[in-house]
Short mmCIF file of C-alpha atoms in Angstrom, two decimals:
data_model
loop_
_atom_site.label_atom_id
_atom_site.label_comp_id
_atom_site.label_asym_id
_atom_site.label_seq_id
_atom_site.Cartn_x
_atom_site.Cartn_y
_atom_site.Cartn_z
CA UNK A 1 25.70 -10.13 -30.29
CA UNK A 2 26.03 -8.04 -27.16
CA UNK A 3 28.43 -9.58 -24.64
CA UNK A 4 28.61 -6.79 -22.05
CA UNK A 5 29.00 -7.87 -18.40
CA UNK A 6 28.94 -11.56 -19.25
CA UNK A 7 25.63 -11.34 -21.13
CA UNK A 8 25.25 -13.05 -24.44
CA UNK A 9 22.15 -11.53 -25.99
CA UNK A 10 20.96 -10.58 -29.42
CA UNK A 11 21.96 -6.99 -30.13
CA UNK A 12 18.78 -5.25 -31.30
CA UNK A 13 19.72 -1.59 -30.77
CA UNK A 14 22.08 0.60 -32.75
CA UNK A 15 23.77 2.88 -30.23
CA UNK A 16 25.68 6.05 -31.09
CA UNK A 17 28.97 6.02 -29.16
CA UNK A 18 28.91 9.82 -29.07
CA UNK A 19 25.17 10.60 -28.91
CA UNK A 20 23.70 12.66 -31.73
CA UNK A 21 22.29 15.00 -29.07
CA UNK A 22 25.86 15.65 -27.92
CA UNK A 23 27.26 16.37 -31.37
CA UNK A 24 28.03 12.82 -32.50
CA UNK A 25 27.87 11.98 -36.18
CA UNK A 26 25.40 9.54 -37.72
CA UNK A 27 28.11 7.39 -39.32
CA UNK A 28 29.00 3.71 -38.97
CA UNK A 29 32.22 4.44 -37.07
CA UNK A 30 30.14 6.13 -34.33
CA UNK A 31 27.75 3.20 -33.82
CA UNK A 32 27.73 -0.13 -32.04
CA UNK A 33 25.08 -2.81 -31.65
CA UNK A 34 23.79 -3.44 -28.11
CA UNK A 35 21.16 -5.54 -26.35
CA UNK A 36 18.23 -3.73 -24.72
CA UNK A 37 19.50 -3.76 -21.10
CA UNK A 38 23.00 -2.62 -22.11
CA UNK A 39 21.58 0.11 -24.38
CA UNK A 40 19.44 1.49 -21.51
CA UNK A 41 22.44 1.51 -19.15
CA UNK A 42 24.80 3.17 -21.63
CA UNK A 43 22.24 5.80 -22.63
CA UNK A 44 21.48 6.62 -18.99
CA UNK A 45 25.19 7.03 -18.26
CA UNK A 46 25.70 9.25 -21.31
CA UNK A 47 22.97 11.60 -20.12
CA UNK A 48 23.91 11.52 -16.40
CA UNK A 49 20.84 9.54 -15.34
CA UNK A 50 20.45 6.43 -13.23
CA UNK A 51 18.84 3.21 -14.37
CA UNK A 52 17.33 0.57 -12.10
CA UNK A 53 19.35 -2.63 -12.13
CA UNK A 54 16.92 -5.23 -10.87
CA UNK A 55 16.30 -3.46 -7.58
CA UNK A 56 13.83 -5.08 -5.20
CA UNK A 57 10.38 -4.86 -6.71
CA UNK A 58 11.65 -3.63 -10.09
CA UNK A 59 12.36 -5.78 -13.14
CA UNK A 60 15.37 -5.30 -15.42
CA UNK A 61 13.08 -3.34 -17.74
CA UNK A 62 12.24 -0.93 -14.91
CA UNK A 63 8.65 -2.10 -14.49
CA UNK A 64 7.27 -2.95 -11.03
CA UNK A 65 7.16 -6.69 -10.37
CA UNK A 66 4.13 -6.70 -8.07
CA UNK A 67 0.96 -7.81 -9.87
CA UNK A 68 -0.93 -5.43 -7.56
CA UNK A 69 0.96 -2.35 -8.72
CA UNK A 70 -1.32 0.06 -10.67
CA UNK A 71 0.90 -0.23 -13.75
CA UNK A 72 0.20 -3.96 -13.85
CA UNK A 73 -3.53 -3.74 -13.02
CA UNK A 74 -4.66 -3.80 -16.65
CA UNK A 75 -2.32 -6.70 -17.38
CA UNK A 76 -3.70 -8.77 -14.48
CA UNK A 77 -7.35 -8.01 -15.30
CA UNK A 78 -6.87 -8.94 -18.98
CA UNK A 79 -5.21 -12.23 -17.98
CA UNK A 80 -7.95 -13.16 -15.49
CA UNK A 81 -10.83 -11.77 -17.53
CA UNK A 82 -11.91 -9.39 -14.75
#
């Protein structure tokens, strides 16, 4: 289970504490199990990137929430049959 920041979610991702890309070893002592949102946040921090945290118009997964956004157009048309 991942319990970061008060979340209690199933941990589905194996995260390398010291990333392999930064010289970390692929051994059990360098891994931890994280939920998807926590894994995205930790990975972004490790590589000096920012991750959207439920900003207005953006879901936790980073996808736009508006059904009219082009990324969601195919989803809407398949649901409505248009």
